[in-house]
Short mmCIF file of C-alpha atoms in Angstrom, two decimals:
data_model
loop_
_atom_site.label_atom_id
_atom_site.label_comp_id
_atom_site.label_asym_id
_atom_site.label_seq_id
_atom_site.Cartn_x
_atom_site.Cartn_y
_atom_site.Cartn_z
CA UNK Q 1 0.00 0.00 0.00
CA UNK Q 2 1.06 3.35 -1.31
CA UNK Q 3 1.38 6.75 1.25
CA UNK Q 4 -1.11 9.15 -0.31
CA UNK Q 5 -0.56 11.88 1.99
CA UNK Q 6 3.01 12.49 3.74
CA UNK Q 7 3.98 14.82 6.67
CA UNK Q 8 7.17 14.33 6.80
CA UNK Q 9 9.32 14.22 10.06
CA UNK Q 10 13.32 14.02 10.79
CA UNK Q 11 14.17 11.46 13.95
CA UNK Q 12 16.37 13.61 16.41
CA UNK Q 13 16.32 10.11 18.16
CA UNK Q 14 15.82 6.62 17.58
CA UNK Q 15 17.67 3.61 19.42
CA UNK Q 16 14.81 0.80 18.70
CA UNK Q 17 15.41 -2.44 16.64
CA UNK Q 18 12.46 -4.19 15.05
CA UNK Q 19 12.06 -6.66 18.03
CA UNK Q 20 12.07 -3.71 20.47
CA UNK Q 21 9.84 -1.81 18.39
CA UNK Q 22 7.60 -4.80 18.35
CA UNK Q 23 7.90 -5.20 22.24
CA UNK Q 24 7.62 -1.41 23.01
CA UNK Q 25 4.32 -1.05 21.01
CA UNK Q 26 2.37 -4.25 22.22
CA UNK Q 27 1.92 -2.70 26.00
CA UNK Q 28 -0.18 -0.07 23.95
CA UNK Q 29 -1.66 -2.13 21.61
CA UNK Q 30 -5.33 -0.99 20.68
CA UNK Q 31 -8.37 -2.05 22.76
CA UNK Q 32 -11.30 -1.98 21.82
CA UNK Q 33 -14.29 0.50 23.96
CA UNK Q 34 -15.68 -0.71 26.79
CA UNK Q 35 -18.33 0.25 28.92
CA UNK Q 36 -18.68 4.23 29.11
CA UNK Q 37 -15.29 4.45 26.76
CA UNK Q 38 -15.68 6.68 23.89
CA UNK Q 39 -12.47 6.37 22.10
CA UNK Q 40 -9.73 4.41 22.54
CA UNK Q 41 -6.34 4.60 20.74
CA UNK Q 42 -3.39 2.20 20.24
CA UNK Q 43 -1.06 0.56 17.91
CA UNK Q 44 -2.22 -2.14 15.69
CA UNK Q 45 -0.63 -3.99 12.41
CA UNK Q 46 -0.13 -2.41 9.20
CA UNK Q 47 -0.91 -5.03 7.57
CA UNK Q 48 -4.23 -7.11 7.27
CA UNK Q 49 -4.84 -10.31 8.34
CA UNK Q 50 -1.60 -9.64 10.31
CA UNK Q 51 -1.20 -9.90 14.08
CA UNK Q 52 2.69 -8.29 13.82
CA UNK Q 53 2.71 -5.00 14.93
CA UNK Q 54 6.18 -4.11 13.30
CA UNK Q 55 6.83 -4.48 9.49
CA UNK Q 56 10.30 -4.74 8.10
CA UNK Q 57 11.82 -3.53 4.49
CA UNK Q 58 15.19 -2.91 3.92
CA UNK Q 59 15.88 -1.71 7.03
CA UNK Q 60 12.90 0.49 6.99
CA UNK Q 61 10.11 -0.22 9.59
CA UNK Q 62 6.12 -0.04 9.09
CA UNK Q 63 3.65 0.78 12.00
CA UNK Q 64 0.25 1.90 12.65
CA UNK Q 65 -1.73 3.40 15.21
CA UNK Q 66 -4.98 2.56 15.30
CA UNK Q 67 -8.15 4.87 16.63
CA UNK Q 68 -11.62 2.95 17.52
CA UNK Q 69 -14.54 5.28 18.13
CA UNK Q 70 -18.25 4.90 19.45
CA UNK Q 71 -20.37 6.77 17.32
CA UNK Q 72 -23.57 8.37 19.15
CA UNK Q 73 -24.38 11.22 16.95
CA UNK Q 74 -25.99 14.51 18.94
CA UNK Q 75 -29.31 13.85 17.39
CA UNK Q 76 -30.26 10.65 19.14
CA UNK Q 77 -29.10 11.72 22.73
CA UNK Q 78 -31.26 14.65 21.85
CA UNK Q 79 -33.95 12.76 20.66
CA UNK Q 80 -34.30 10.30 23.68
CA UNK Q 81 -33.81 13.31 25.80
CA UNK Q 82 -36.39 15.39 24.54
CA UNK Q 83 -38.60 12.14 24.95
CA UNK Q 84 -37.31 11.62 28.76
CA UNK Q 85 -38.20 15.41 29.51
CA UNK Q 86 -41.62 14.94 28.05
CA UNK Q 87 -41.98 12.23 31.14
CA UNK Q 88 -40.33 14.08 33.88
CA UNK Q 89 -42.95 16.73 32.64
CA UNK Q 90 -46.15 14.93 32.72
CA UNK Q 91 -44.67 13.40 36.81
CA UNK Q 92 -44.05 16.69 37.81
CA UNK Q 93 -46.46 19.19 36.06
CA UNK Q 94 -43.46 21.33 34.90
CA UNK Q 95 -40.62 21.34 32.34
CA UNK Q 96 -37.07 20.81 33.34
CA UNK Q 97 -35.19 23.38 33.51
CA UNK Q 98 -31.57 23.76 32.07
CA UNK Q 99 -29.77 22.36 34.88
CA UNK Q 100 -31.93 19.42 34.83
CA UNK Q 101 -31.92 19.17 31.29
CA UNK Q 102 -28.40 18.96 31.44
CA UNK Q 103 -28.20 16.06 33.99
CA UNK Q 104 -31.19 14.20 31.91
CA UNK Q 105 -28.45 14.16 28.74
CA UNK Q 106 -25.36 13.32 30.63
CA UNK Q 107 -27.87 10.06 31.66
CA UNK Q 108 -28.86 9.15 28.65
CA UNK Q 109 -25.09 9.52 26.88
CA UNK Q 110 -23.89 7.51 29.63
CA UNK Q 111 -26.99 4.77 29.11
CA UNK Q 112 -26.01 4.63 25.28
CA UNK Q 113 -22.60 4.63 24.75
CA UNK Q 114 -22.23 1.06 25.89
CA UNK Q 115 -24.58 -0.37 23.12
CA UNK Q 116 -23.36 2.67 20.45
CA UNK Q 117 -21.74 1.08 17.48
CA UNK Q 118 -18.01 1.50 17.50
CA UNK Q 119 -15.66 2.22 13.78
CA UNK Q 120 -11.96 1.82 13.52
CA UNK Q 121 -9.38 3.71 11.73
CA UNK Q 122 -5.47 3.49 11.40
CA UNK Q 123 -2.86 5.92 10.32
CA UNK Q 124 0.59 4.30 9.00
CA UNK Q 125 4.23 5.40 9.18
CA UNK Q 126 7.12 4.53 7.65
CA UNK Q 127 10.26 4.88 9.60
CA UNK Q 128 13.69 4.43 8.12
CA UNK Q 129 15.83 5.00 11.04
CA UNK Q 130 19.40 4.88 8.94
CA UNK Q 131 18.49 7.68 6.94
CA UNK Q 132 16.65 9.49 9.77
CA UNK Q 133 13.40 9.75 7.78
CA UNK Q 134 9.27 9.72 9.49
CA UNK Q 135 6.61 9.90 7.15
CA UNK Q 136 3.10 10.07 8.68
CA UNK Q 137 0.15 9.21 5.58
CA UNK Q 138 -2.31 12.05 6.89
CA UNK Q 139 -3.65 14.49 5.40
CA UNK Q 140 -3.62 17.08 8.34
CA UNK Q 141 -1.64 17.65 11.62
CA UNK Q 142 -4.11 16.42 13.72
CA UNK Q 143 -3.67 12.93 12.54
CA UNK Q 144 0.22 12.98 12.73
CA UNK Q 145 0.14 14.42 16.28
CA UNK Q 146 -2.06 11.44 17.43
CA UNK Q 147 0.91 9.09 15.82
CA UNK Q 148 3.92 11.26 17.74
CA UNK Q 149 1.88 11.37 20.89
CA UNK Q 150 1.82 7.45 21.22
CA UNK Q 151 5.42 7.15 19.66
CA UNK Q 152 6.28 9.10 22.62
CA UNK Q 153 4.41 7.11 25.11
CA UNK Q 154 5.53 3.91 24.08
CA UNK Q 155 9.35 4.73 23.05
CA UNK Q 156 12.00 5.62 25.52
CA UNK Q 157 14.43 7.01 23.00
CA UNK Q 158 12.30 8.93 20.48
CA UNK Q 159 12.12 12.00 19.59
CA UNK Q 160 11.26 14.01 15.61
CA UNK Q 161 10.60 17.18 14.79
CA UNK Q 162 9.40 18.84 11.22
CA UNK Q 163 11.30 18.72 7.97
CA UNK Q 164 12.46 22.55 7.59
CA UNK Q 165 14.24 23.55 4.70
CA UNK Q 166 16.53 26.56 3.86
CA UNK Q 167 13.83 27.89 0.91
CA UNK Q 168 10.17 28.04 1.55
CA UNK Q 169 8.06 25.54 -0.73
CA UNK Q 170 5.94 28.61 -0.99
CA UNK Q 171 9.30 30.59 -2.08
CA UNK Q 172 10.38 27.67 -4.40
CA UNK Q 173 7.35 26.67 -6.19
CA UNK Q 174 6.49 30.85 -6.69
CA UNK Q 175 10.14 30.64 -8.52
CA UNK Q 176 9.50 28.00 -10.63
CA UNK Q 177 6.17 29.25 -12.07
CA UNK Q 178 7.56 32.82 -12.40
CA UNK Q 179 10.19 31.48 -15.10
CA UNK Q 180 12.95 29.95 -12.95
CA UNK Q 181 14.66 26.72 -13.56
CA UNK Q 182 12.68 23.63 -12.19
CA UNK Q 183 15.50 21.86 -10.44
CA UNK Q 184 16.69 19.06 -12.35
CA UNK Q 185 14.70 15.59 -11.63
CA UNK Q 186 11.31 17.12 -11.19
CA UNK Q 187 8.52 18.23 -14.10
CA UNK Q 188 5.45 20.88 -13.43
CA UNK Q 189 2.07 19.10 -14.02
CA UNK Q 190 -1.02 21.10 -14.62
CA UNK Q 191 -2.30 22.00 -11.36
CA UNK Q 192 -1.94 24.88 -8.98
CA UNK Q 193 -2.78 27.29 -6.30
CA UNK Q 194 -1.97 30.66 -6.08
CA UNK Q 195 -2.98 33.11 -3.21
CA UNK Q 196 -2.87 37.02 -2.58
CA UNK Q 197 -0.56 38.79 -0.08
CA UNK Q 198 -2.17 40.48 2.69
CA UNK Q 199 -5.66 39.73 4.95
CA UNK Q 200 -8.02 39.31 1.58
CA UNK Q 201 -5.54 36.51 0.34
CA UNK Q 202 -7.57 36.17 -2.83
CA UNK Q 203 -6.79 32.73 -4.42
CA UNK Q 204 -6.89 31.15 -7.46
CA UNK Q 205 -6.70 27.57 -8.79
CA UNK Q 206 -5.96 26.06 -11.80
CA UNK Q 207 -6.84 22.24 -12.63
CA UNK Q 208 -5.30 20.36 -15.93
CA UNK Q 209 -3.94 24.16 -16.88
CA UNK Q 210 -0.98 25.05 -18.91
CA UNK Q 211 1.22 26.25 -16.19
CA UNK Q 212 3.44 28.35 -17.97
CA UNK Q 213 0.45 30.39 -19.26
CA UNK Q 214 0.82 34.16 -19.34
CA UNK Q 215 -1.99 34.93 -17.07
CA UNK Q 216 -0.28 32.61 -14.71
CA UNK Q 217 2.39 34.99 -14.99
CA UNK Q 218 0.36 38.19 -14.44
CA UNK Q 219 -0.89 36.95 -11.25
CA UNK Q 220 2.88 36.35 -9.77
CA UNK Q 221 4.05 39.53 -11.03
CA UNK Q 222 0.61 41.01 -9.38
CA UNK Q 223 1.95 39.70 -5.88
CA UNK Q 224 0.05 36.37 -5.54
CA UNK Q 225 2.01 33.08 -4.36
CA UNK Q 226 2.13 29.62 -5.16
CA UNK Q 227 0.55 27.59 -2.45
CA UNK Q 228 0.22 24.28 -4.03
CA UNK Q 229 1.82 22.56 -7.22
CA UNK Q 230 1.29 19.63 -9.23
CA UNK Q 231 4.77 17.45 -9.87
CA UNK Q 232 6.12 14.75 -11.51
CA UNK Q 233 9.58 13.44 -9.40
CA UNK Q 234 11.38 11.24 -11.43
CA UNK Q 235 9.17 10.09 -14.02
CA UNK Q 236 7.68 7.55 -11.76
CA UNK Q 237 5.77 9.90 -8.37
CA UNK Q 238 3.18 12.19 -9.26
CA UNK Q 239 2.16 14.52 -6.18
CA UNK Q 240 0.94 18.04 -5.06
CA UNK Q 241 3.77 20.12 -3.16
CA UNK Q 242 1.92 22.57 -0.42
CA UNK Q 243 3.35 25.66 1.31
CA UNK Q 244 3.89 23.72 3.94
CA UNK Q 245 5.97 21.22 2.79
CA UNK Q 246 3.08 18.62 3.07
CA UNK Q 247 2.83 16.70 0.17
CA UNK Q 248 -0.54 15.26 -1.01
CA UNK Q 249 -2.20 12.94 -3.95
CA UNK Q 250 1.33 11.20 -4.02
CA UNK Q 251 0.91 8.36 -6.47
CA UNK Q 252 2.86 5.69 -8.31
CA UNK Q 253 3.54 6.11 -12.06
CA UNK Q 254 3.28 3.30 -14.76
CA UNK Q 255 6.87 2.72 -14.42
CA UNK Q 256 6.44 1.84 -10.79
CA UNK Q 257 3.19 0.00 -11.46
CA UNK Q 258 4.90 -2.00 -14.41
CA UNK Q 259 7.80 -3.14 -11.72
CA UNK Q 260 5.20 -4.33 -8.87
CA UNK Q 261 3.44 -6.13 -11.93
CA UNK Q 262 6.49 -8.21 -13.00
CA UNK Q 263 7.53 -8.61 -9.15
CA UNK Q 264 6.52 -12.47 -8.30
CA UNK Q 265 5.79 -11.67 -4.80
CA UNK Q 266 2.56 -13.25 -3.78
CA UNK Q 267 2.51 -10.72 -1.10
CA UNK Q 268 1.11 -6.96 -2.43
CA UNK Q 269 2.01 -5.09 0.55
CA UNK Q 270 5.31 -6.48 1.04
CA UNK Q 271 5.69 -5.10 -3.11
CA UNK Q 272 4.24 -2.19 -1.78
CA UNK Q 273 7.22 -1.72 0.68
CA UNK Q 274 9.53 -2.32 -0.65
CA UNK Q 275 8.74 -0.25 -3.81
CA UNK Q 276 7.68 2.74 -1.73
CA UNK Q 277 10.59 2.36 0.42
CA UNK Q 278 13.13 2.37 -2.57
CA UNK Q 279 11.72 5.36 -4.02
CA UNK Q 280 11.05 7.37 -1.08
CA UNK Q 281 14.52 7.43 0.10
CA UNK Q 282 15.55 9.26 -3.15
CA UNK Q 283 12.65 11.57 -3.35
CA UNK Q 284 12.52 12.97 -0.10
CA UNK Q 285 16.40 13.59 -0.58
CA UNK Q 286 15.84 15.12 -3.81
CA UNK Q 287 12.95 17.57 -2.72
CA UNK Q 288 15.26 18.65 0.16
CA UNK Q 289 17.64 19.59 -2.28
CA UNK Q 290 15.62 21.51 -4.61
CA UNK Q 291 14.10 23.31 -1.68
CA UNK Q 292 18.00 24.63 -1.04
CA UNK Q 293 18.81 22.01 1.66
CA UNK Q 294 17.93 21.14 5.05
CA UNK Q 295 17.49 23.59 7.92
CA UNK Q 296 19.82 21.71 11.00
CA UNK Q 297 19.11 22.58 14.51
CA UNK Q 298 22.10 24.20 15.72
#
């Protein structure tokens, strides 16, 4: 399975092997709700029909963390509280008031959330501890800071922090589009975002668009930056480079699909791995360098 969405995240610490990953994780394995639990979080496999929690590639490590939720959506507790009220009403000969309204709700969340139905979701990371590399697939912070919370937790010796590099993607990509030289390895696609300086930040967006389009031009020279871009690394990852230096809609090109198609492997996701692995190495070293290099902490 392919990353879509990667925050990526430099180790500033890492001492675990894959057997003391494995043993680390497991005393915060996922459990499921119980009782008046609403969500519950923990690590769980990567893979399906797996009970490891800790997959191996190359010297590259897979692991997931794994949320389970009890859905009890607003309108029910509001709906058998309303109902509850309507009896309290006809016993005493007067409505509850706000206080007791309150109290009536907090009854029947706790009464429900035992029987509410519960949904699971997991967020993988791929950790390559040699070449100091965390990737989080998420597509927003929130998600990722679940994942470093738990790494915390569990790990004794971990610690990350951001990629930061010495240009801004914002700077970069703005360059590119305004007539610089793409840095050698990567290709513009046809999408972007562009976004006005100032408290209006007017934006714009352009979807299967010539890039190097005069009006393009017009807007740059008219102050507006480039927020997003559409990329091709390589000839074989397509993505979308943010501001941010979040990269999104990260997919494998038919030279990557034609290699996990001849690739006898019974096993997809271990194809998967090891293909992703492999590629991401370069890439990530490659955008670092065409963003003018890493920012170190001194």
């Amino acid at each position: 399975m392919w990353f879509k969405n990667l925050l990526i995240y430099r180790l500033t610490n890492w001492t675990d092997t894959a057997d003391t990953l494995q043993e680390n994780l497991g005393k915060l394995a996922l459990q499921s709700c119980n009782g008046l639990d609403v969500q519950n979080r923990g690590w769980v496999s990567p893979k399906d029909n797996s009970e490891s929690l800790v997959e191996t590639m190359s010297g590259a490590f897979m692991i997931a963390l794994g949320v389970e939720k009890k859905l009890l959506p607003s309108s029910v507790i509001n709906q058998v509280a309303k109902a509850r009220a309507a009896e309290i009403e006809e016993q005493q000969g007067y409505k509850p008031g706000r206080k007791q309204m309150k109290e009536i709700k907090e009854a029947v969340t706790d009464e429900l959330i035992p029987r509410a139905f519960a949904i699971r979701r997991k967020t993988h990371v791929w950790i390559d501890p040699e070449h100091k590399w965390m990737v989080v697939d998420a597509a927003n912070v929130t998600k990722a800071d679940e994942v470093t919370e738990m790494l915390i937790k569990s790990l004794d010796n971990y610690s990350s922090t951001f990629l930061r590099t010495q240009i801004s993607p914002c700077t970069a990509m703005t360059d590119w589009l305004a007539g610089g030289e793409v840095p050698s390895g990567f290709t513009v696609d046809q999408d972007c975002e562009l976004r006005g300086r100032g408290e209006s930040g007017a934006t714009i967006r352009y979807v299967r668009h010539a890039l190097d389009d005069t009006e393009v031009a017009k807007h740059i020279q008219s102050g507006k930056e480039v927020t997003r871009l559409a990329m091709t690394w390589d000839d074989k990852l397509s993505f979308v480079l943010h501001d941010n230096l979040q990269i999104k809609r990260l997919a494998p090109l038919d030279i990557i699909k034609e290699q996990a198609r001849q690739d006898e492997q019974e096993d997809a996701f271990a194809t998967d791995f090891a293909l992703m692995t492999g590629e991401l190495r370069k890439m990530l070293g490659d955008v670092v360098g065409a963003l003018g290099g890493e920012v170190t902490a001194e």
